[in-house]
Amino acid sequence: MPVRVDPSFDTFVEQRSAALLRLAFLLTGDRGHAEDLLQTALLRTMRRWSKAREGPEPYVRQVMVNLSRDRIRDLLRRPRETALPDNPDAFRSTDSGFDGVGERQTVATALAQLPVRQRQVIVLRYFEDLSIEQTAELIGCSIGTVKSYTSRALTRLRELLGDLHETEEARTLR
């Protein structure tokens, strides 16, 4: 028996799924996990649409933050996976539109190295453009904690991005 979905939910998904997928990717650092996270969050939102309809985007964000926390807890209980070796030459292109992809990947790599709470704060504050108060409410901490995490995360990102930039320069000099 097919599930009947409110047309306003379908409209919301059509309009906001790309932005929500970006948020999910920044929270997880992996495209596949991001797609799973978003799909699960949207399913949970659909089930509670009568409640979520008033503010669907904040509702979905909250579900995604909670699910990403659960995922981190699960990951910490499992043995670590070994990453496949990178082959950057396989992705080279002469199309200038792809130049920014490397920079976005560099930022995503640096974000993935931050502790979970710092990553969540940076993603919500700077990629989702939420206020300090909204971020604090969403992740369940004080405004001062958001400010502290932001400061620490930005300092660490500067270090990481500086290191990654120096590594890229060394590769091009070889």
GROMACS .gro file of C-alpha atoms in nm:
model
  174
    1MET     CA    1   0.000   0.000   0.000
    2PRO     CA    2   0.158   0.334  -0.103
    3VAL     CA    3   0.223   0.594   0.164
    4ARG     CA    4   0.036   0.920   0.121
    5VAL     CA    5   0.266   1.218   0.158
    6ASP     CA    6   0.153   1.573   0.216
    7PRO     CA    7   0.222   1.781  -0.098
    8SER     CA    8   0.384   2.052   0.117
    9PHE     CA    9   0.643   1.796   0.232
   10ASP     CA   10   0.720   1.707  -0.130
   11THR     CA   11   0.762   2.076  -0.211
   12PHE     CA   12   0.992   2.123   0.088
   13VAL     CA   13   1.209   1.828  -0.017
   14GLU     CA   14   1.230   1.951  -0.377
   15GLN     CA   15   1.329   2.303  -0.270
   16ARG     CA   16   1.569   2.230   0.016
   17SER     CA   17   1.721   1.886  -0.043
   18ALA     CA   18   2.037   2.018  -0.214
   19ALA     CA   19   2.116   2.254   0.073
   20LEU     CA   20   2.035   1.986   0.329
   21LEU     CA   21   2.259   1.738   0.147
   22ARG     CA   22   2.543   1.991   0.166
   23LEU     CA   23   2.484   2.023   0.541
   24ALA     CA   24   2.481   1.645   0.578
   25PHE     CA   25   2.807   1.616   0.384
   26LEU     CA   26   2.975   1.877   0.598
   27LEU     CA   27   2.855   1.704   0.914
   28THR     CA   28   2.972   1.359   0.803
   29GLY     CA   29   3.259   1.427   0.564
   30ASP     CA   30   3.143   1.149   0.330
   31ARG     CA   31   2.900   1.168   0.038
   32GLY     CA   32   2.750   0.823   0.095
   33HIS     CA   33   2.697   0.878   0.466
   34ALA     CA   34   2.558   1.224   0.391
   35GLU     CA   35   2.298   1.080   0.154
   36ASP     CA   36   2.201   0.819   0.414
   37LEU     CA   37   2.184   1.082   0.687
   38LEU     CA   38   1.962   1.309   0.478
   39GLN     CA   39   1.734   1.027   0.371
   40THR     CA   40   1.687   0.910   0.729
   41ALA     CA   41   1.629   1.267   0.850
   42LEU     CA   42   1.370   1.329   0.580
   43LEU     CA   43   1.190   1.003   0.661
   44ARG     CA   44   1.172   1.098   1.028
   45THR     CA   45   1.052   1.446   0.934
   46MET     CA   46   0.785   1.303   0.704
   47ARG     CA   47   0.654   1.087   0.987
   48ARG     CA   48   0.621   1.398   1.207
   49TRP     CA   49   0.524   1.640   0.931
   50SER     CA   50   0.225   1.776   1.123
   51LYS     CA   51   0.468   1.896   1.391
   52ALA     CA   52   0.757   1.986   1.158
   53ARG     CA   53   0.547   2.176   0.903
   54GLU     CA   54   0.572   2.501   1.100
   55GLY     CA   55   0.952   2.510   1.074
   56PRO     CA   56   1.069   2.220   0.858
   57GLU     CA   57   1.428   2.326   0.796
   58PRO     CA   58   1.524   2.375   1.163
   59TYR     CA   59   1.345   2.049   1.241
   60VAL     CA   60   1.542   1.857   0.976
   61ARG     CA   61   1.867   2.022   1.090
   62GLN     CA   62   1.802   1.907   1.447
   63VAL     CA   63   1.730   1.553   1.330
   64MET     CA   64   2.048   1.554   1.119
   65VAL     CA   65   2.265   1.682   1.406
   66ASN     CA   66   2.121   1.415   1.635
   67LEU     CA   67   2.170   1.141   1.374
   68SER     CA   68   2.528   1.253   1.308
   69ARG     CA   69   2.601   1.230   1.682
   70ASP     CA   70   2.457   0.879   1.685
   71ARG     CA   71   2.670   0.789   1.383
   72ILE     CA   72   2.985   0.914   1.555
   73ARG     CA   73   2.905   0.706   1.862
   74ASP     CA   74   2.853   0.401   1.641
   75LEU     CA   75   3.178   0.466   1.454
   76LEU     CA   76   3.371   0.486   1.778
   77ARG     CA   77   3.247   0.138   1.868
   78ARG     CA   78   3.360  -0.018   1.538
   79PRO     CA   79   3.707  -0.105   1.415
   80ARG     CA   80   3.857   0.166   1.192
   81GLU     CA   81   3.831   0.129   0.815
   82THR     CA   82   4.133   0.170   0.593
   83ALA     CA   83   4.095   0.437   0.325
   84LEU     CA   84   4.169   0.366  -0.039
   85PRO     CA   85   4.483   0.534  -0.168
   86ASP     CA   86   4.424   0.869  -0.338
   87ASN     CA   87   4.504   0.909  -0.706
   88PRO     CA   88   4.465   1.281  -0.773
   89ASP     CA   89   4.585   1.249  -1.134
   90ALA     CA   90   4.274   1.048  -1.220
   91PHE     CA   91   4.061   1.357  -1.146
   92ARG     CA   92   4.257   1.620  -1.338
   93SER     CA   93   4.062   1.824  -1.589
   94THR     CA   94   4.125   2.114  -1.823
   95ASP     CA   95   3.779   2.256  -1.748
   96SER     CA   96   3.824   2.566  -1.533
   97GLY     CA   97   3.497   2.490  -1.353
   98PHE     CA   98   3.672   2.208  -1.171
   99ASP     CA   99   3.940   2.432  -1.017
  100GLY     CA  100   3.726   2.507  -0.712
  101VAL     CA  101   3.661   2.138  -0.647
  102GLY     CA  102   4.012   2.092  -0.509
  103GLU     CA  103   3.967   2.385  -0.272
  104ARG     CA  104   3.630   2.256  -0.153
  105GLN     CA  105   3.783   1.912  -0.101
  106THR     CA  106   4.068   2.069   0.096
  107VAL     CA  107   3.821   2.249   0.324
  108ALA     CA  108   3.611   1.933   0.363
  109THR     CA  109   3.927   1.736   0.452
  110ALA     CA  110   4.023   1.995   0.712
  111LEU     CA  111   3.668   1.998   0.855
  112ALA     CA  112   3.675   1.619   0.886
  113GLN     CA  113   3.981   1.647   1.111
  114LEU     CA  114   3.803   1.865   1.367
  115PRO     CA  115   3.639   1.713   1.674
  116VAL     CA  116   3.269   1.645   1.614
  117ARG     CA  117   3.127   1.931   1.821
  118GLN     CA  118   3.368   2.185   1.670
  119ARG     CA  119   3.279   2.062   1.320
  120GLN     CA  120   2.909   2.091   1.396
  121VAL     CA  121   2.951   2.447   1.522
  122ILE     CA  122   3.154   2.555   1.217
  123VAL     CA  123   2.913   2.393   0.972
  124LEU     CA  124   2.605   2.539   1.138
  125ARG     CA  125   2.754   2.886   1.189
  126TYR     CA  126   2.935   2.940   0.860
  127PHE     CA  127   2.781   2.702   0.607
  128GLU     CA  128   2.423   2.719   0.731
  129ASP     CA  129   2.463   3.083   0.845
  130LEU     CA  130   2.293   3.027   1.180
  131SER     CA  131   2.337   3.270   1.467
  132ILE     CA  132   2.529   3.180   1.780
  133GLU     CA  133   2.200   3.146   1.967
  134GLN     CA  134   2.045   2.920   1.701
  135THR     CA  135   2.356   2.703   1.695
  136ALA     CA  136   2.362   2.674   2.074
  137GLU     CA  137   1.998   2.572   2.080
  138LEU     CA  138   2.040   2.323   1.797
  139ILE     CA  139   2.334   2.135   1.947
  140GLY     CA  140   2.218   2.175   2.305
  141CYS     CA  141   2.490   2.384   2.465
  142SER     CA  142   2.546   2.736   2.594
  143ILE     CA  143   2.625   3.041   2.383
  144GLY     CA  144   2.967   3.060   2.549
  145THR     CA  145   3.040   2.701   2.448
  146VAL     CA  146   2.952   2.781   2.085
  147LYS     CA  147   3.190   3.078   2.094
  148SER     CA  148   3.465   2.868   2.249
  149TYR     CA  149   3.421   2.584   1.998
  150THR     CA  150   3.416   2.836   1.714
  151SER     CA  151   3.739   2.998   1.828
  152ARG     CA  152   3.918   2.666   1.872
  153ALA     CA  153   3.787   2.527   1.546
  154LEU     CA  154   3.887   2.832   1.343
  155THR     CA  155   4.236   2.826   1.493
  156ARG     CA  156   4.270   2.457   1.410
  157LEU     CA  157   4.132   2.508   1.057
  158ARG     CA  158   4.389   2.782   0.996
  159GLU     CA  159   4.663   2.540   1.102
  160LEU     CA  160   4.524   2.254   0.893
  161LEU     CA  161   4.461   2.462   0.583
  162GLY     CA  162   4.806   2.617   0.613
  163ASP     CA  163   4.963   2.270   0.636
  164LEU     CA  164   4.755   2.141   0.344
  165HIS     CA  165   4.848   2.447   0.135
  166GLU     CA  166   5.219   2.395   0.208
  167THR     CA  167   5.187   2.024   0.116
  168GLU     CA  168   5.023   2.116  -0.216
  169GLU     CA  169   5.301   2.365  -0.293
  170ALA     CA  170   5.567   2.100  -0.218
  171ARG     CA  171   5.393   1.854  -0.456
  172THR     CA  172   5.388   2.107  -0.739
  173LEU     CA  173   5.760   2.184  -0.694
  174ARG     CA  174   5.859   1.818  -0.741
   0.00000   0.00000   0.00000
